[in-house]
Coordinates of N, CA and C in Angstrom, one line a residue:
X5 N 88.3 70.4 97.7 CA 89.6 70.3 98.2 C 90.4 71.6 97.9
X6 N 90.9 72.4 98.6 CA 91.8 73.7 98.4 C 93.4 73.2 98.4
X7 N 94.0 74.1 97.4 CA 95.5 73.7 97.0 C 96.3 74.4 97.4
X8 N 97.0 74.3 98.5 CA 98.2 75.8 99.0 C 98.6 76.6 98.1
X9 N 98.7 77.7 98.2 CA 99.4 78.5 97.1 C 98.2 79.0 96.0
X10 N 96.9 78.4 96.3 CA 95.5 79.6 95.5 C 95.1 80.5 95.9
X11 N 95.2 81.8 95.4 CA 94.9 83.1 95.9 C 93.6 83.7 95.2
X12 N 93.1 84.2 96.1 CA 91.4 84.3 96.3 C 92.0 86.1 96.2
X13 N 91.7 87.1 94.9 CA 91.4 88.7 95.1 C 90.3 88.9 96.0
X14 N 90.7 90.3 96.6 CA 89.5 91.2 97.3 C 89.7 92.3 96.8
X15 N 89.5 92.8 95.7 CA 89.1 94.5 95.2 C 88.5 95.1 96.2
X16 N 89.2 96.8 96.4 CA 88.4 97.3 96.8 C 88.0 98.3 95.8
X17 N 87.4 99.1 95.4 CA 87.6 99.5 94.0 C 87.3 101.3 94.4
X18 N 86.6 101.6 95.6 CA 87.0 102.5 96.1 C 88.4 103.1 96.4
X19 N 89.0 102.3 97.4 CA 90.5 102.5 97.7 C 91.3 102.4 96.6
X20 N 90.9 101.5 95.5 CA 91.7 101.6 94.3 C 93.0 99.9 95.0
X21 N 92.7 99.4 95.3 CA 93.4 98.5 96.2 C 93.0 96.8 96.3
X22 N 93.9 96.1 96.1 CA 93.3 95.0 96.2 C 94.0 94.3 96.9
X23 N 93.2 93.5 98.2 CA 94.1 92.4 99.0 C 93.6 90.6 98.8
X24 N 94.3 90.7 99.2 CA 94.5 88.7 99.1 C 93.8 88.0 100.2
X25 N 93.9 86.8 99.7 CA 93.6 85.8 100.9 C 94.4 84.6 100.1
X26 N 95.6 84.3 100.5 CA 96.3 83.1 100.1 C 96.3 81.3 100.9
X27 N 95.8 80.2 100.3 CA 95.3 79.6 100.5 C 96.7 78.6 101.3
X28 N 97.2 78.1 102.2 CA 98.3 78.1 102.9 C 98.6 76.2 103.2
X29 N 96.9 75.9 102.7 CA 97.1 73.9 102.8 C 96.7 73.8 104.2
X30 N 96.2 72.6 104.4 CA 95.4 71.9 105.8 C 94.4 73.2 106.2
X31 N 93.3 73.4 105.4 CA 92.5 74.4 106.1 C 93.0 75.9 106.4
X32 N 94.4 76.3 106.5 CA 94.8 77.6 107.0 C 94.9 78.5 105.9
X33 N 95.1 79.9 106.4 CA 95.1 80.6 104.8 C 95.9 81.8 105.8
X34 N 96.5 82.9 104.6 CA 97.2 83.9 105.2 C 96.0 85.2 104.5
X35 N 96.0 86.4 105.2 CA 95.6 87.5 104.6 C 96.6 88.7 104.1
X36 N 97.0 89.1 102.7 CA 97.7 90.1 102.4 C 96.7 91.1 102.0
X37 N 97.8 92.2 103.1 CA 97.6 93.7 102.3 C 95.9 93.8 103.2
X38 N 95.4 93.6 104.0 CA 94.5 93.8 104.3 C 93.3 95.0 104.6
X39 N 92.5 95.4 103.5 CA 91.9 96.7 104.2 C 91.3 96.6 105.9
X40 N 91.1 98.0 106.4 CA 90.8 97.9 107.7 C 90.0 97.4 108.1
X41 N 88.8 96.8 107.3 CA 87.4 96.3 107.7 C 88.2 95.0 107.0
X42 N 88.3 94.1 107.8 CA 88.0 92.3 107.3 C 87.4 91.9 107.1
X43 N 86.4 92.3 107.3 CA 84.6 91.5 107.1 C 84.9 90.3 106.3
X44 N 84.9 91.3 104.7 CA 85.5 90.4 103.5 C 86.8 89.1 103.6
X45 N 87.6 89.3 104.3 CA 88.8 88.6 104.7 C 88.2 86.9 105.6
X46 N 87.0 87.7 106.2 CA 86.3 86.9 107.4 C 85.6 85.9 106.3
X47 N 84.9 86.5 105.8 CA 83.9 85.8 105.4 C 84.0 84.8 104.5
X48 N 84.9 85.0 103.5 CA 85.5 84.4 102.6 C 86.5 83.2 103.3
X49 N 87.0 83.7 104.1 CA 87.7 82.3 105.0 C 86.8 81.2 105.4
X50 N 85.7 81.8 106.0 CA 84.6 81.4 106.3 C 84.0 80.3 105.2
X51 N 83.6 81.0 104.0 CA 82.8 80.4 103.0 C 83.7 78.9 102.1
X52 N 85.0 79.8 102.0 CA 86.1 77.8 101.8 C 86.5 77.5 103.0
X53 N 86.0 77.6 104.4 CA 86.7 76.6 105.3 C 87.9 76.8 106.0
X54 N 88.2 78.0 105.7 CA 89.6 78.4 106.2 C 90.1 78.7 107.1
X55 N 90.7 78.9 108.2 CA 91.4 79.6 109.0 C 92.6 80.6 109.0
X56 N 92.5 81.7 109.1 CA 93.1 82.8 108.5 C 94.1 82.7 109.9
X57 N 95.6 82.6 109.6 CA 96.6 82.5 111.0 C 97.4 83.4 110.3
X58 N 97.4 84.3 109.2 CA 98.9 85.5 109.1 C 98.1 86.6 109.0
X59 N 98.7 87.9 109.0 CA 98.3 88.9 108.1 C 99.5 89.2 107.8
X60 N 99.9 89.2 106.1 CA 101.2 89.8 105.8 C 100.9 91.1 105.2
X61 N 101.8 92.3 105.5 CA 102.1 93.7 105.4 C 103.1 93.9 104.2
X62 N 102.9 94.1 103.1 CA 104.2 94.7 102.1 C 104.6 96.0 102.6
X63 N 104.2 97.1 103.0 CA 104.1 98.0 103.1 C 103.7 98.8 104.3
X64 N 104.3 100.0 105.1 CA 103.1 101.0 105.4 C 102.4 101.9 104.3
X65 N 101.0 101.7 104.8 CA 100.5 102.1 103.8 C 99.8 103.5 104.1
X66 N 99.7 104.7 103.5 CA 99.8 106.1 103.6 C 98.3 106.4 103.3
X67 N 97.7 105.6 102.1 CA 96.7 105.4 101.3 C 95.4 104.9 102.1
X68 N 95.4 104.2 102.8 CA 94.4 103.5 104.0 C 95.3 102.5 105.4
X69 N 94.0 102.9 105.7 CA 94.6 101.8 107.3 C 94.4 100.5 107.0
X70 N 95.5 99.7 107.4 CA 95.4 98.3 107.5 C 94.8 97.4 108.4
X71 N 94.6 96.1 107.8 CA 93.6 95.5 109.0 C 94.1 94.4 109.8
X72 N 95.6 94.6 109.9 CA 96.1 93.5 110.4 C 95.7 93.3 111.9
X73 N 96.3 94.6 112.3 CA 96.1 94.5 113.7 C 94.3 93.9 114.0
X74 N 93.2 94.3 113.7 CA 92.3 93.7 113.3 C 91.6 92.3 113.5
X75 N 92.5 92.1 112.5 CA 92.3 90.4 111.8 C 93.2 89.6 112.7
X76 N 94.3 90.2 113.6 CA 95.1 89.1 114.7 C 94.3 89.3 115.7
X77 N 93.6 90.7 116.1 CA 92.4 90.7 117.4 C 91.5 89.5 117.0
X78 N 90.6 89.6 116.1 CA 89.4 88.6 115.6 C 89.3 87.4 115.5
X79 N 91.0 87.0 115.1 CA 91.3 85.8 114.7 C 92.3 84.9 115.4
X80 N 92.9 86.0 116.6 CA 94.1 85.1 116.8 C 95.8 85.1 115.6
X81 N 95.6 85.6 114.5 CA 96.3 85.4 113.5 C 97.8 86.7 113.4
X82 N 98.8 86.0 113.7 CA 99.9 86.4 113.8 C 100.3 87.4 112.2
X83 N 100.8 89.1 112.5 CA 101.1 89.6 111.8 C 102.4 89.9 111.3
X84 N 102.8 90.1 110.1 CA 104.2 89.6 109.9 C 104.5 91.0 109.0
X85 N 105.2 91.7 109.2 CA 105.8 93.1 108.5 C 106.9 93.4 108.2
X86 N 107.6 94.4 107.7 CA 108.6 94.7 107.5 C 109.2 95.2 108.9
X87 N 110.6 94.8 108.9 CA 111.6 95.1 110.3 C 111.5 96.5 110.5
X88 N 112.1 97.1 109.2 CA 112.4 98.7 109.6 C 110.9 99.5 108.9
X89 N 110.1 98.8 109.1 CA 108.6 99.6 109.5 C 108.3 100.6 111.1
X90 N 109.4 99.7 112.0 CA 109.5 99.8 113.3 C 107.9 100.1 113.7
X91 N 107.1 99.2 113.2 CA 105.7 99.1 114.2 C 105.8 99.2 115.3
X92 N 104.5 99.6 115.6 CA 104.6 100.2 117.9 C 103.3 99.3 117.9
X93 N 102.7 98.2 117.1 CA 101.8 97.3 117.8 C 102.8 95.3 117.7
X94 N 101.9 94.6 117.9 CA 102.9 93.6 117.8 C 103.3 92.8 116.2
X95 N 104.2 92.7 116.2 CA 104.1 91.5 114.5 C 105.4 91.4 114.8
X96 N 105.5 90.5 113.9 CA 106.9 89.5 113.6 C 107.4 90.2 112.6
X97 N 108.5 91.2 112.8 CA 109.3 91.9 111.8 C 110.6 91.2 111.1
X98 N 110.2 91.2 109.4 CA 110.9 90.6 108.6 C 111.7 91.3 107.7
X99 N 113.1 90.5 106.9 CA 113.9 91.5 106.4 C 114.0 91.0 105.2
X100 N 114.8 91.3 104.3 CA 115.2 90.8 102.8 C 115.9 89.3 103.1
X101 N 115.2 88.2 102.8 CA 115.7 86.9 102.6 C 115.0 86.0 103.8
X102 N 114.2 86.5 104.5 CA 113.9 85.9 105.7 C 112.6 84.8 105.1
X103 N 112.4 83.4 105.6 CA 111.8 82.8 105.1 C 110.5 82.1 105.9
X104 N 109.5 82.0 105.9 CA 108.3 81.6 106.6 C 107.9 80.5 106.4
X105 N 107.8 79.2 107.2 CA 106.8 77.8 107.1 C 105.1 78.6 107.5
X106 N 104.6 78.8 106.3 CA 103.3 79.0 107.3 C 102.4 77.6 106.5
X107 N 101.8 76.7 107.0 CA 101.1 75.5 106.4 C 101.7 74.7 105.5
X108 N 101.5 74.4 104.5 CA 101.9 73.8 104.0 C 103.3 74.5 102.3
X109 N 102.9 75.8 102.9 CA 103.9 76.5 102.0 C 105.0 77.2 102.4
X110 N 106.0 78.0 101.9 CA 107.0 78.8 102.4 C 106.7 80.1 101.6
X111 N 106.6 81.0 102.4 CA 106.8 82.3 102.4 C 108.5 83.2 102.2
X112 N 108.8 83.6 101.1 CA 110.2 84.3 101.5 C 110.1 85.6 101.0
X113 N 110.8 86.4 102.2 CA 110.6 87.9 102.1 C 111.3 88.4 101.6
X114 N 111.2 89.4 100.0 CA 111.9 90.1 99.5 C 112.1 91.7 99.3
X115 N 113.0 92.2 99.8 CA 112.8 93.8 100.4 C 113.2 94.2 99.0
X116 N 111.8 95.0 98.6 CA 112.0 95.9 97.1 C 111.5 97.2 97.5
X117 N 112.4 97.7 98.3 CA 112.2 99.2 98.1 C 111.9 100.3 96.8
X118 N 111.2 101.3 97.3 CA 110.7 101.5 96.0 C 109.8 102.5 96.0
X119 N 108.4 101.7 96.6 CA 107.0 102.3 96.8 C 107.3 102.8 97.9
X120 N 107.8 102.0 99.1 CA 108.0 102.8 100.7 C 109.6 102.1 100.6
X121 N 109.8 102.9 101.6 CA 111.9 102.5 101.7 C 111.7 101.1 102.6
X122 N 111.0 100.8 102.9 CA 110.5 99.5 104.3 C 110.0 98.3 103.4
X123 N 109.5 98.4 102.0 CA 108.7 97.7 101.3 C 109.4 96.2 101.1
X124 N 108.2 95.2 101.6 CA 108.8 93.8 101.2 C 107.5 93.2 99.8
X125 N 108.3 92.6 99.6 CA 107.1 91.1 98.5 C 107.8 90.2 99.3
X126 N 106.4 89.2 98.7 CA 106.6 87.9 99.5 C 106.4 87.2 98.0
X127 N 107.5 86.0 98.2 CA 106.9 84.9 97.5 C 106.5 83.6 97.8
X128 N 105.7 83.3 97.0 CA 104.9 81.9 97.9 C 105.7 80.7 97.2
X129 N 106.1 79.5 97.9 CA 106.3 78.8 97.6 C 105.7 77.3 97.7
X130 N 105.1 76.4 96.8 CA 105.0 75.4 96.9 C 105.2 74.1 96.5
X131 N 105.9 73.4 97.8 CA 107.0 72.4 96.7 C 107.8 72.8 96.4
X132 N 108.6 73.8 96.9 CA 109.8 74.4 96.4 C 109.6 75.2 95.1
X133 N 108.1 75.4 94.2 CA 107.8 76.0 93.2 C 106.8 77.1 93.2
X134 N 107.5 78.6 92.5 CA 106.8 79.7 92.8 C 105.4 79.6 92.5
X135 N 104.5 79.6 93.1 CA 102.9 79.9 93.6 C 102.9 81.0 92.8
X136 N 103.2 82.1 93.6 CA 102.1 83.5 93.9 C 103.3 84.5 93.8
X137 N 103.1 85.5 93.7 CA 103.9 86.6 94.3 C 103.0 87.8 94.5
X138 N 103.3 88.9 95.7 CA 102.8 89.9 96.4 C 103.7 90.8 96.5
X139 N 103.7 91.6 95.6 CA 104.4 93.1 95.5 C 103.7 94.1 96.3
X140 N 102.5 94.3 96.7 CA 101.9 95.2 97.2 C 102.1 96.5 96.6
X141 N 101.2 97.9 96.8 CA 101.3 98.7 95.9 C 101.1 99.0 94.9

């Protein structure tokens, strides 16, 4: 049985980078920070059962390409970024305070500029009680 709000690391230890796969309740899961190859993102959804329906973006990232766009081709799975990223592919642009039902958890977007002027964390919520948090970077 998987528990919304368990987060599964993916090191890359090359990139120096590490993304997520957050566990989201009923089978679904989100991917943060995703390197460009998903394989890993894949496979691991794969191996607990999951269905990967987000990719969330802290960041543009300067350092590597991301695999959102990717992981929503492959999977169907809706990408969620920062607003004034002003992306030129599709995602659901989010701002400081904006809040997400994804499964069984809530997502709320915190813009901590900083690393990039665009930069969000997300906090996870379950049950109204902080899970996880994702600063990216």
């Amino acid at each position: 049985m998987h528990s919304p709000g368990t987060v599964h690391a993916l090191p890359d230890e090359a990139l120096g980078n590490t993304s997520y796969v957050v566990e989201l309740g009923g089978g679904l899961a989100a991917s943060v920070d995703p390197r460009r190859d998903v394989d890993g993102h894949l496979e691991l959804a794969d191996r607990l059962g999951l269905r990967l329906i987000a990719g969330l973006e802290t960041h543009l990232h300067a350092d590597f390409v991301s695999g959102s766009r990717e992981l929503a081709e492959r999977t169907g799975a809706d990408v969620y970024a920062a607003r004034d990223a002003f992306l030129e592919y599709g995602h659901h642009g989010l701002a400081d305070g904006d809040e997400l039902a994804l499964g069984d958890v809530v997502v709320d977007a915190w813009g901590t500029p900083g690393h990039t002027p665009e930069h969000l964390s997300y906090l996870v919520l379950v049950d109204g009680s902080p899970a996880a948090v994702f600063s990216g970077g």
